[in-house]
Structure formats: C-alpha cells, structure tokens
Short mmCIF file of N, CA and C in Angstrom, two decimals:
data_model
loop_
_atom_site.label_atom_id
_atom_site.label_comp_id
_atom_site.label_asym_id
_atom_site.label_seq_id
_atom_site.Cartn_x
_atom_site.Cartn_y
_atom_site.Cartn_z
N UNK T 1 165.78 -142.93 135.18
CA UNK T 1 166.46 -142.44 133.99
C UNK T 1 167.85 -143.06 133.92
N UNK T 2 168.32 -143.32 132.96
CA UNK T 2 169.43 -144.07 132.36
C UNK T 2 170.15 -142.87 131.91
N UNK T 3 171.94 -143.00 131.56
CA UNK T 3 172.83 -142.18 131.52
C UNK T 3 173.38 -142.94 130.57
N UNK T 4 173.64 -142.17 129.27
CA UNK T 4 174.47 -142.66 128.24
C UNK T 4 175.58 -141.53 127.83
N UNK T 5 176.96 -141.98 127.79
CA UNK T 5 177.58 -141.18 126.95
C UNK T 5 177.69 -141.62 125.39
N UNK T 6 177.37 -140.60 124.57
CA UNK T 6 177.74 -140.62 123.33
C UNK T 6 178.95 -140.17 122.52
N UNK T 7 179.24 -140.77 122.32
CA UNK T 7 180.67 -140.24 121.24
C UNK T 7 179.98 -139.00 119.60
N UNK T 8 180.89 -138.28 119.75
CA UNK T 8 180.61 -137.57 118.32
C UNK T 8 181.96 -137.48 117.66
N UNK T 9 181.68 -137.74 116.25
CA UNK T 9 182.86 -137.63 114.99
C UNK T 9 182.33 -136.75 114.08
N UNK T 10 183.38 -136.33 113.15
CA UNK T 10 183.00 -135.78 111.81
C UNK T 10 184.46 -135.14 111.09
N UNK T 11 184.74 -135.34 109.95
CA UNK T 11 185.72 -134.77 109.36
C UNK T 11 185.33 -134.26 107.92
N UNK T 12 183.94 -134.07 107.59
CA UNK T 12 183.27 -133.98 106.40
C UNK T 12 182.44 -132.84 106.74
N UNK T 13 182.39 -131.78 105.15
CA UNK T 13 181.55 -130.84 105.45
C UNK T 13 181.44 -130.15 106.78
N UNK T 14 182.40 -129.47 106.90
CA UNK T 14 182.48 -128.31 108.14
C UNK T 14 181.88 -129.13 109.35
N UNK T 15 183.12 -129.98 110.48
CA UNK T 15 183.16 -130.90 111.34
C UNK T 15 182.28 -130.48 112.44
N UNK T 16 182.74 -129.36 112.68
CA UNK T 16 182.29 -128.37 114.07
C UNK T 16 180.85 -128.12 113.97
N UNK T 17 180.52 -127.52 112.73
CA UNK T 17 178.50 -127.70 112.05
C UNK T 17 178.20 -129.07 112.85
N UNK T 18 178.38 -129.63 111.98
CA UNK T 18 178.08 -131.41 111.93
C UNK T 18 177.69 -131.37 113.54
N UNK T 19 178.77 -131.58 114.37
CA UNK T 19 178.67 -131.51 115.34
C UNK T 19 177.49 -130.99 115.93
N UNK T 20 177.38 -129.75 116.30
CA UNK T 20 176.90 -128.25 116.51
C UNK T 20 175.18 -128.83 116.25
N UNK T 21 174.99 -129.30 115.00
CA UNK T 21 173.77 -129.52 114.29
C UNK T 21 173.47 -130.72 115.30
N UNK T 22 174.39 -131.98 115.57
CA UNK T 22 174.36 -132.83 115.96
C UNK T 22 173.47 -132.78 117.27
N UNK T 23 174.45 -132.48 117.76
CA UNK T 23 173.86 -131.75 119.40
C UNK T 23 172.51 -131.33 119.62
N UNK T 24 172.04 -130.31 118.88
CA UNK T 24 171.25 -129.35 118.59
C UNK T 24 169.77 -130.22 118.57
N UNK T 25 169.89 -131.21 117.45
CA UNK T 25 168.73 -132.45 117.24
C UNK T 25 168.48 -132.92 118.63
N UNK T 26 169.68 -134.03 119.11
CA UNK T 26 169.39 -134.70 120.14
C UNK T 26 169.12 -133.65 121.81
N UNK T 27 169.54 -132.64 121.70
CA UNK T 27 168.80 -132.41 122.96
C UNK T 27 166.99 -131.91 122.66
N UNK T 28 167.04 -132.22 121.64
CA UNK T 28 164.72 -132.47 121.90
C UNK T 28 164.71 -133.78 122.31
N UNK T 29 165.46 -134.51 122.50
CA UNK T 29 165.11 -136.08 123.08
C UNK T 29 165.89 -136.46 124.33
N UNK T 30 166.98 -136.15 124.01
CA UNK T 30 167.70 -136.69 125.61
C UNK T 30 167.82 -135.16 126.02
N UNK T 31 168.26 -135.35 127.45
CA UNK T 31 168.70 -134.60 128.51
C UNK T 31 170.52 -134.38 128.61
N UNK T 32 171.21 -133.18 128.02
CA UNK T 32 172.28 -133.48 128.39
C UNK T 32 173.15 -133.03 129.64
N UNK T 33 173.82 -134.09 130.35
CA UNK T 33 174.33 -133.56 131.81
C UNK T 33 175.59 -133.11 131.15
N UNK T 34 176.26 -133.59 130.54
CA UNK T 34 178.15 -132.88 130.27
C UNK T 34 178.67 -133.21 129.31
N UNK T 35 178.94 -132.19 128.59
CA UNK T 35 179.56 -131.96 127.03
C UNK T 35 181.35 -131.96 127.77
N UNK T 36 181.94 -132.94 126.82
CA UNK T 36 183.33 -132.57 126.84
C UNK T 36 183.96 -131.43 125.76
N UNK T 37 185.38 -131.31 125.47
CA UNK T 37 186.14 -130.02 124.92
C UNK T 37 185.85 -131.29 123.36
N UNK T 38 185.80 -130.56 122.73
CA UNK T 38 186.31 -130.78 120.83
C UNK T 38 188.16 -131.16 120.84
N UNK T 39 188.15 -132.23 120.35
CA UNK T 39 189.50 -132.42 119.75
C UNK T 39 189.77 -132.86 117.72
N UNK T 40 190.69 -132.21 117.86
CA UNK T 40 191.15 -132.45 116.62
C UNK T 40 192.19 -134.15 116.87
N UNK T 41 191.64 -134.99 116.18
CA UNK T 41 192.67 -136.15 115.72
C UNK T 41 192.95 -136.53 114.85
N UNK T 42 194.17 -137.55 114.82
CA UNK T 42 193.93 -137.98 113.22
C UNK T 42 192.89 -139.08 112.89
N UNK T 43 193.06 -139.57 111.81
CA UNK T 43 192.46 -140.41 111.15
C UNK T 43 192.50 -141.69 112.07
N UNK T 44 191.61 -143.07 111.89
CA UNK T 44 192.35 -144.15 112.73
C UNK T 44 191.79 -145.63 112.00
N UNK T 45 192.13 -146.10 111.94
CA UNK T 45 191.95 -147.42 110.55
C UNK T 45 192.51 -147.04 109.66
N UNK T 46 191.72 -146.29 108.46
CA UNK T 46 191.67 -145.76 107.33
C UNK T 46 192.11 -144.37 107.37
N UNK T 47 193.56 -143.97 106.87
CA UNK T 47 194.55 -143.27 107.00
C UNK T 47 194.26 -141.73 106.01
N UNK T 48 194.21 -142.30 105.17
CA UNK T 48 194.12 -141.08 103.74
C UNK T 48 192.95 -140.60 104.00
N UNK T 49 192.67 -139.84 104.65
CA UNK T 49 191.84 -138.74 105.07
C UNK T 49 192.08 -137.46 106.05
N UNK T 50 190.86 -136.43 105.93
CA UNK T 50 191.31 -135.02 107.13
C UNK T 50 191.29 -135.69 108.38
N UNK T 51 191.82 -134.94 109.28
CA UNK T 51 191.47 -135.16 110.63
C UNK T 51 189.94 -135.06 111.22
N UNK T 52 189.86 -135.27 112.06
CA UNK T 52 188.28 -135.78 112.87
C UNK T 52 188.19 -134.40 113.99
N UNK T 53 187.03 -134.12 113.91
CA UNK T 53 186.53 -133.54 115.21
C UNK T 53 185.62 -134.30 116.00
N UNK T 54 186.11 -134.61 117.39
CA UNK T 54 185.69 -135.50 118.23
C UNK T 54 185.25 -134.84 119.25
N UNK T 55 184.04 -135.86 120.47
CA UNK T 55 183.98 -135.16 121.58
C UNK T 55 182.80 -136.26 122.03
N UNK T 56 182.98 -135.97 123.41
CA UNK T 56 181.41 -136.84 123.98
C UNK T 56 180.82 -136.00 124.75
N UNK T 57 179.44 -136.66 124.60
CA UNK T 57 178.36 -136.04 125.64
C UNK T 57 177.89 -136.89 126.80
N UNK T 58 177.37 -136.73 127.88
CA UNK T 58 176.79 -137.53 128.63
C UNK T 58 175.57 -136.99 128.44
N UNK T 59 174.77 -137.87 128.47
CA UNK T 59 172.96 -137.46 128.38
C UNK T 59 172.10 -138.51 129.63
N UNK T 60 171.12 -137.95 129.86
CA UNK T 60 170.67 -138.58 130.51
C UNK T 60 169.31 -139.03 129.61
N UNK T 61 168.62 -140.34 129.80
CA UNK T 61 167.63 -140.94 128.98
C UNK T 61 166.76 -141.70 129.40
N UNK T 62 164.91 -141.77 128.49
CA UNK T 62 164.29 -142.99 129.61
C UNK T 62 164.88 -143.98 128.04
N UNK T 63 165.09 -143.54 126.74
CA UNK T 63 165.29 -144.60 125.61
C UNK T 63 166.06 -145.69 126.29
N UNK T 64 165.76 -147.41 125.79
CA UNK T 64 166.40 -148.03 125.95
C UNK T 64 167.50 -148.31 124.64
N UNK T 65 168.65 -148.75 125.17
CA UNK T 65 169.98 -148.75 124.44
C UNK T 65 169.63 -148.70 122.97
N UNK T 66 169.06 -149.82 122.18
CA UNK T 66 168.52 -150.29 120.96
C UNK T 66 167.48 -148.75 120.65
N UNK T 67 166.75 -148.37 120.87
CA UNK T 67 166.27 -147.27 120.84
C UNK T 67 167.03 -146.02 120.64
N UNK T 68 168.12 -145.95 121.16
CA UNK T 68 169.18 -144.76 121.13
C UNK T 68 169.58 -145.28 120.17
N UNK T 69 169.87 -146.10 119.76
CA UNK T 69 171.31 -146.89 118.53
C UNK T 69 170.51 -145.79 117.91
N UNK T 70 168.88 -146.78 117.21
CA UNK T 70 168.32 -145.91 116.38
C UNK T 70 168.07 -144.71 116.07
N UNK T 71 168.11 -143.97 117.19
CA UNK T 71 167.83 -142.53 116.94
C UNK T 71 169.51 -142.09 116.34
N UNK T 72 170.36 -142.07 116.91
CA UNK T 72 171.81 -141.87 116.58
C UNK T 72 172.01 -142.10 115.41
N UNK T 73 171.60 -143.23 114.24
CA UNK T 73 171.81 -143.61 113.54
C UNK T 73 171.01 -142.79 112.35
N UNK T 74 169.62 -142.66 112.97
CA UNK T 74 168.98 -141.70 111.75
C UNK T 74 169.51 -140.22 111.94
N UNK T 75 169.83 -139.67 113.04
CA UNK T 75 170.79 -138.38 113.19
C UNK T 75 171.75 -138.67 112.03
N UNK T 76 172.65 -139.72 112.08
CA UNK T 76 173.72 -139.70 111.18
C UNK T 76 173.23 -139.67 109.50
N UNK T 77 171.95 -140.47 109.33
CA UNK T 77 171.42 -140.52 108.07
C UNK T 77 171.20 -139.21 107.58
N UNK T 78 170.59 -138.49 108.50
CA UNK T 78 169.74 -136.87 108.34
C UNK T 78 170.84 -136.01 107.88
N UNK T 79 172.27 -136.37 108.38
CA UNK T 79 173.35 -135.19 108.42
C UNK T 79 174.00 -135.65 107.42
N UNK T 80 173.53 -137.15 106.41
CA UNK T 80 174.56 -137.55 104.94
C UNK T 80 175.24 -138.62 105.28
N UNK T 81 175.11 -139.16 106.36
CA UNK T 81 176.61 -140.53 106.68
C UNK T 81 175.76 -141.16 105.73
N UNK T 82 177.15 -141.46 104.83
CA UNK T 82 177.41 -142.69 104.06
C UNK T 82 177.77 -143.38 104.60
N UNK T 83 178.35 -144.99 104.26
CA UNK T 83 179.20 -145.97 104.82
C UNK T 83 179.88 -146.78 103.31
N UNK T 84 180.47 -146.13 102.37
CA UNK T 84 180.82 -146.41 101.67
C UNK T 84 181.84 -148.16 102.40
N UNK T 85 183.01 -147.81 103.04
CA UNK T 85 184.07 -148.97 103.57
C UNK T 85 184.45 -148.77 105.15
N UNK T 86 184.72 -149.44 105.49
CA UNK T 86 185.36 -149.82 106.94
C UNK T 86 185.84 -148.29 107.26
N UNK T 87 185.63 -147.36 108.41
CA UNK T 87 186.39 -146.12 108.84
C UNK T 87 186.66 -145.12 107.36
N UNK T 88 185.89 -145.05 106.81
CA UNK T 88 185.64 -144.04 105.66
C UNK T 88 185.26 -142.82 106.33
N UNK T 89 185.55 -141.60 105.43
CA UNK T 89 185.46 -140.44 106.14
C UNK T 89 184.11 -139.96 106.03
N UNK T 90 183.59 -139.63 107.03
CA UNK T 90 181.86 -139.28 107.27
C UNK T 90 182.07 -137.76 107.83
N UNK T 91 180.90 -137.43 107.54
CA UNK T 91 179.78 -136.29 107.92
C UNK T 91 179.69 -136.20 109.39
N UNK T 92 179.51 -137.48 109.95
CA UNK T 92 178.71 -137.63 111.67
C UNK T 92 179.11 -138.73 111.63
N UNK T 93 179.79 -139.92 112.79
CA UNK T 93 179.61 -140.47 113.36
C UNK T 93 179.29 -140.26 114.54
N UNK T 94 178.05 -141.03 115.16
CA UNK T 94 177.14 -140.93 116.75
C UNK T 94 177.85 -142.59 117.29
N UNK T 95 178.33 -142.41 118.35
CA UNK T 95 178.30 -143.86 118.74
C UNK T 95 177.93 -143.96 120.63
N UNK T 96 177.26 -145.29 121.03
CA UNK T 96 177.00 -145.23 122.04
C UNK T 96 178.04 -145.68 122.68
N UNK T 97 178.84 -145.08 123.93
CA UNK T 97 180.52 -145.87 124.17
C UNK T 97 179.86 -146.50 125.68
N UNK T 98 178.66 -146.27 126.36
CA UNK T 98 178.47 -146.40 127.84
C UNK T 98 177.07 -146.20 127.77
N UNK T 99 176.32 -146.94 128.66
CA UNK T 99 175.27 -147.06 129.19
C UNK T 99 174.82 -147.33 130.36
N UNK T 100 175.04 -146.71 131.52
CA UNK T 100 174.50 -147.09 132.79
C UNK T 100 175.90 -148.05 132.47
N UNK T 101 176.04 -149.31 133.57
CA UNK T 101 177.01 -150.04 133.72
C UNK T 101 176.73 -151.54 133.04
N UNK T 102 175.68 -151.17 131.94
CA UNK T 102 175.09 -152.29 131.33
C UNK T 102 176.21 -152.77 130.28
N UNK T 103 176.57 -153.98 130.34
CA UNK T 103 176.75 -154.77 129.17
C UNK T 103 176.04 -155.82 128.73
N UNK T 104 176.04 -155.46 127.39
CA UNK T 104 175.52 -155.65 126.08
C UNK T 104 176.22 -156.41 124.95
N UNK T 105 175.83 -157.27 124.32
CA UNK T 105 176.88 -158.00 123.23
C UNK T 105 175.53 -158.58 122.30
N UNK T 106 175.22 -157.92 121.37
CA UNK T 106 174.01 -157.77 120.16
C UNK T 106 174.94 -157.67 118.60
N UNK T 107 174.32 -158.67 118.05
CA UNK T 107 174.96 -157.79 116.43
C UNK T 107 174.85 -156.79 116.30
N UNK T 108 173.70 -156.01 116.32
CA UNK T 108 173.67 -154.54 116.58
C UNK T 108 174.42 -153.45 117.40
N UNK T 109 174.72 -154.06 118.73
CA UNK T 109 175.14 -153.05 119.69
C UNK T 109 176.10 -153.84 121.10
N UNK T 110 176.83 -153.38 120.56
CA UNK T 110 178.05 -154.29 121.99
C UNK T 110 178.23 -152.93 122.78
N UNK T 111 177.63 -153.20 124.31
CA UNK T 111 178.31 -152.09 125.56
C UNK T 111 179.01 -153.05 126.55
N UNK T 112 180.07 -152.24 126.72
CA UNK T 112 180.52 -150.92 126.72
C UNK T 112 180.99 -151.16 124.86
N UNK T 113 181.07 -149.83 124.57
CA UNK T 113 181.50 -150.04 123.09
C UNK T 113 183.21 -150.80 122.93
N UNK T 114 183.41 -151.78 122.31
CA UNK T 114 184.21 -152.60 121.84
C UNK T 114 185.74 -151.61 121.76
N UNK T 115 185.57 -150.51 121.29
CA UNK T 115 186.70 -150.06 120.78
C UNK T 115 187.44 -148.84 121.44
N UNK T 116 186.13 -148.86 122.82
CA UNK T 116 186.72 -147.91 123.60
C UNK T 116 188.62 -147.56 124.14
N UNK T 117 188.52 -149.08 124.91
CA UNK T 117 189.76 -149.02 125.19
C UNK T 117 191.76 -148.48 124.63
N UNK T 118 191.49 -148.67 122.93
CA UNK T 118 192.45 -148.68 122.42
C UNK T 118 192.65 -147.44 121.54
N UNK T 119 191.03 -146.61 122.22
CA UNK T 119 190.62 -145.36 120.71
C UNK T 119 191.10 -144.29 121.77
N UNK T 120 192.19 -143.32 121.47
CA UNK T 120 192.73 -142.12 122.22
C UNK T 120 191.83 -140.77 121.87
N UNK T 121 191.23 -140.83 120.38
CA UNK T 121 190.36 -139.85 120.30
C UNK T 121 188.69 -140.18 120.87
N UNK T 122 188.35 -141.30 121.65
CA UNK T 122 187.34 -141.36 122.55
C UNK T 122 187.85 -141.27 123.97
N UNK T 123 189.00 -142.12 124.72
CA UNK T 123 189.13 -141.59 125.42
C UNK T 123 189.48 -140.37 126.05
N UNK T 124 190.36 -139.47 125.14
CA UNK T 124 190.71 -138.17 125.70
C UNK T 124 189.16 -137.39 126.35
N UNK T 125 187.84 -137.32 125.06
CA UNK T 125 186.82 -136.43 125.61
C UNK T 125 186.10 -137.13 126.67
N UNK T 126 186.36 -138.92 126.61
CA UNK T 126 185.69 -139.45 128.08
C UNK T 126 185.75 -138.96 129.00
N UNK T 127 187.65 -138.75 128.99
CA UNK T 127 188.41 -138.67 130.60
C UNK T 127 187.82 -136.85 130.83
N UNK T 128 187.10 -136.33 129.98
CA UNK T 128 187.17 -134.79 130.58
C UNK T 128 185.65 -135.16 131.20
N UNK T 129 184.79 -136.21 130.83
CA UNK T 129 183.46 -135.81 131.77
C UNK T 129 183.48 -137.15 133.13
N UNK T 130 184.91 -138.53 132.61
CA UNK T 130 184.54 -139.27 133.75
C UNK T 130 186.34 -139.92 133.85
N UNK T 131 187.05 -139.20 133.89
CA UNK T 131 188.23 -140.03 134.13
C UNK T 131 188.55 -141.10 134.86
N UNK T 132 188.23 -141.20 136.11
CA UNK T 132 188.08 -142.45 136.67
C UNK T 132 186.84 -143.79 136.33
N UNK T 133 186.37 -143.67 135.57
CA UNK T 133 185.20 -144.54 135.49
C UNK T 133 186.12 -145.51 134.56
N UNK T 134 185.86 -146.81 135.51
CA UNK T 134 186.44 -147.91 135.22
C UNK T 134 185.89 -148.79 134.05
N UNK T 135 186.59 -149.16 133.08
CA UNK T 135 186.35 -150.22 131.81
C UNK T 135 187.72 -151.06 132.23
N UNK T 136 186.95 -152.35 132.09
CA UNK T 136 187.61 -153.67 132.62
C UNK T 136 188.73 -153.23 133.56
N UNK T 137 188.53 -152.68 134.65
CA UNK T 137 189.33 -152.95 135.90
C UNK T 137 189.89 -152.04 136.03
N UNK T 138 190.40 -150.66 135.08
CA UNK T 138 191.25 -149.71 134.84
C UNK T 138 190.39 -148.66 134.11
N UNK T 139 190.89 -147.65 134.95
CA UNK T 139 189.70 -146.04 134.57
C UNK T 139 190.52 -145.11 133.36
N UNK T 140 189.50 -144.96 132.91
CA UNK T 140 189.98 -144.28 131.67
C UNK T 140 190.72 -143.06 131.39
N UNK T 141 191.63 -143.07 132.82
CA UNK T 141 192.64 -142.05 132.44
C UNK T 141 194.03 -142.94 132.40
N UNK T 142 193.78 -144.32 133.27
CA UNK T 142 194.88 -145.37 132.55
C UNK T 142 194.98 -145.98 131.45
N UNK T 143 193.43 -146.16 130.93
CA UNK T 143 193.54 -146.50 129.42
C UNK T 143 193.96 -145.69 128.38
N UNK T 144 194.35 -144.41 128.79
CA UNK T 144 194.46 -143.09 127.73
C UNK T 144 196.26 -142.90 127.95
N UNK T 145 196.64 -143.33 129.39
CA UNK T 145 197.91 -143.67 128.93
C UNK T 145 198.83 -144.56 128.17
N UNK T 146 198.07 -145.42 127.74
CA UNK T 146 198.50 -146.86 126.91
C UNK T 146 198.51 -146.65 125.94
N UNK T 147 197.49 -145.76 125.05
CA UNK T 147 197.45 -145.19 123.78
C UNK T 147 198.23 -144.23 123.32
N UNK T 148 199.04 -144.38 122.11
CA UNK T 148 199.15 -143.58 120.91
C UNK T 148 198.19 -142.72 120.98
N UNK T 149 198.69 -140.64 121.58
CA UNK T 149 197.77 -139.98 121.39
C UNK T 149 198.40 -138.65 120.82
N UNK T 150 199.67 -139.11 119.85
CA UNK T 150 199.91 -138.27 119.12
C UNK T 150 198.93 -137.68 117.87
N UNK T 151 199.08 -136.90 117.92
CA UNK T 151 198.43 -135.64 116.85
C UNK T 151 197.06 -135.51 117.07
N UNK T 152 196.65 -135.48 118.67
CA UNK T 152 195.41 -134.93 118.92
C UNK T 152 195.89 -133.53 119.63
N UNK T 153 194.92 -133.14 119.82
CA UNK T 153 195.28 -131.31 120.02
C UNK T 153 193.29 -131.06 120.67
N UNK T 154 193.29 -130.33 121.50
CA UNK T 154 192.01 -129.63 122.52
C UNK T 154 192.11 -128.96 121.45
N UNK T 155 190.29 -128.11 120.91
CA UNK T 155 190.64 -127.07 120.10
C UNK T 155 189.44 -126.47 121.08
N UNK T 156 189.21 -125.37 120.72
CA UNK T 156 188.52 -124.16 121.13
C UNK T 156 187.51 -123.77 119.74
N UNK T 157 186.54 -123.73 120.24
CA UNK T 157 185.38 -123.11 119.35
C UNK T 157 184.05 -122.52 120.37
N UNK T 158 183.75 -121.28 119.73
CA UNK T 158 183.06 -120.29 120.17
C UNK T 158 181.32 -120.73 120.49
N UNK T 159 181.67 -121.41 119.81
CA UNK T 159 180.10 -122.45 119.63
C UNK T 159 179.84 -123.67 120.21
N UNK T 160 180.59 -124.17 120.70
CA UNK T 160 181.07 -125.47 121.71
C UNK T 160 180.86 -125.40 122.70
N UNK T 161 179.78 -125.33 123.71
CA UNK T 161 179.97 -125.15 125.00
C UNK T 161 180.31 -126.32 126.13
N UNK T 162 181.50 -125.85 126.90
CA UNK T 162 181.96 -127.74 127.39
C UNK T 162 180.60 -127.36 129.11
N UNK T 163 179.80 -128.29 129.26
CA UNK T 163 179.35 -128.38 130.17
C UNK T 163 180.06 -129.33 131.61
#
C-alpha cells in the first residue's frame, strides 16, 4: 500500500461542508491514517476573494498516482469546481502534494506537488501530520519558516476530527 497526502481547499458554499462532504466520499476508497487541524487563509494568486479553508489528509492507497488525480478530480466535479481562471475561487480544491517518495513530472501530475514549497496554507496542515519530512533537502517545518504566513489562523470545528 502506497501513502498519499492530499491537500483540501474550499472558500465557496459553506467551506467546512465542502470539506466535511469531501472527506466523507473519499474514505469509501482510500484508507485515512491522519487528518490535520482546518486553517483559515487568505487568498493566494488571485486576491479578490473569501478566505480558504484548508487542511491535509494522509491516506493510505493501492490507487496508482494518475488514478487518484482522477478520483480527486471527479470529487471536485461532484462538489461544483468550476475552473473559470487561474486560482479562482472554488467549491473544493483536492490536490495530490506527496506520494510515497515518488517523483513524478506528467502534464497531468508533477510529485511532489510543484507548489508545495512556497504555499504556507499547505504547509502549515503538512507540518501537523509530517513536519520533518524532507522536500528538496529541508523539512517542512523549514519551508514554513520562509513563507509569508500572515493571516492564517488554526480554526476549530466540531465536525473536523484531527486524527
């Protein structure tokens, strides 16, 4: 079995649902070992929008990578993601940030995910299920110091359970 963490977004239609719903789907398919805490962030590209509710999961899986994209992707279809422009505000974003220690570089699917390093609202919920786990040479509680991680905030919800 293979170990993927997934990233979750949403700032559309009640974030925490989205989420919640999110979750809910994918454990009939994967196995999940550790839910991180929900954060509130801001926006990141594309500015003029609400803030994001973020968080990752670790799951465990026999799907191979391309297989997960897909399932993640029709999750996001099922829950309304549009893709109107570049970092537009969605319903669900699912993204795969880690896979086993596989890298990957596909039009489809680059692992480790590309944008890990510089994104403070992926690393903050990384560092709560793997802080030391190293991306290019430095573990992701050093990459979370390099970042701009103003106006994220831990939130608390009753329905969230951090595993």
């Amino acid at each position: 079995m293979s170990t993927a963490w997934i990233a979750f977004g949403s700032n559309q239609a009640e974030p925490v649902a989205q989420l919640l719903r999110a979750r809910q789907t994918l454990a009939a398919v994967l196995q999940e070992d550790a839910a991180s805490a929900l954060y509130r962030t801001p926006p990141w590209g594309y500015t003029d929008q609400p803030d994001f509710i973020n968080a990752v999961i670790r799951y465990h899986t026999d799907l191979p990578p391309l297989v997960l994209l897909e399932l993640l992707q029709r999750v996001e279809q099922e829950q309304g993601r549009e893709r109107p422009f570049k970092n537009a505000p969605r319903t669900l974003d699912l993204d795969v940030l880690l896979y086993d220690d596989l890298c990957l570089d596909l039009p489809q699917l680059t692992l480790p995910h590309p944008g890990i390093r510089e994104r403070a609202f992926v690393l903050y919920p990384l560092a709560d299920l793997n802080p030391e786990r190293l991306l290019d040479g430095s573990s992701v509680r050093e990459w979370l110091t390099r970042c701009d991680t103003s106006g994220i905030t831990r939130i608390l919800h009753d329905n969230w359970q951090v595993v």
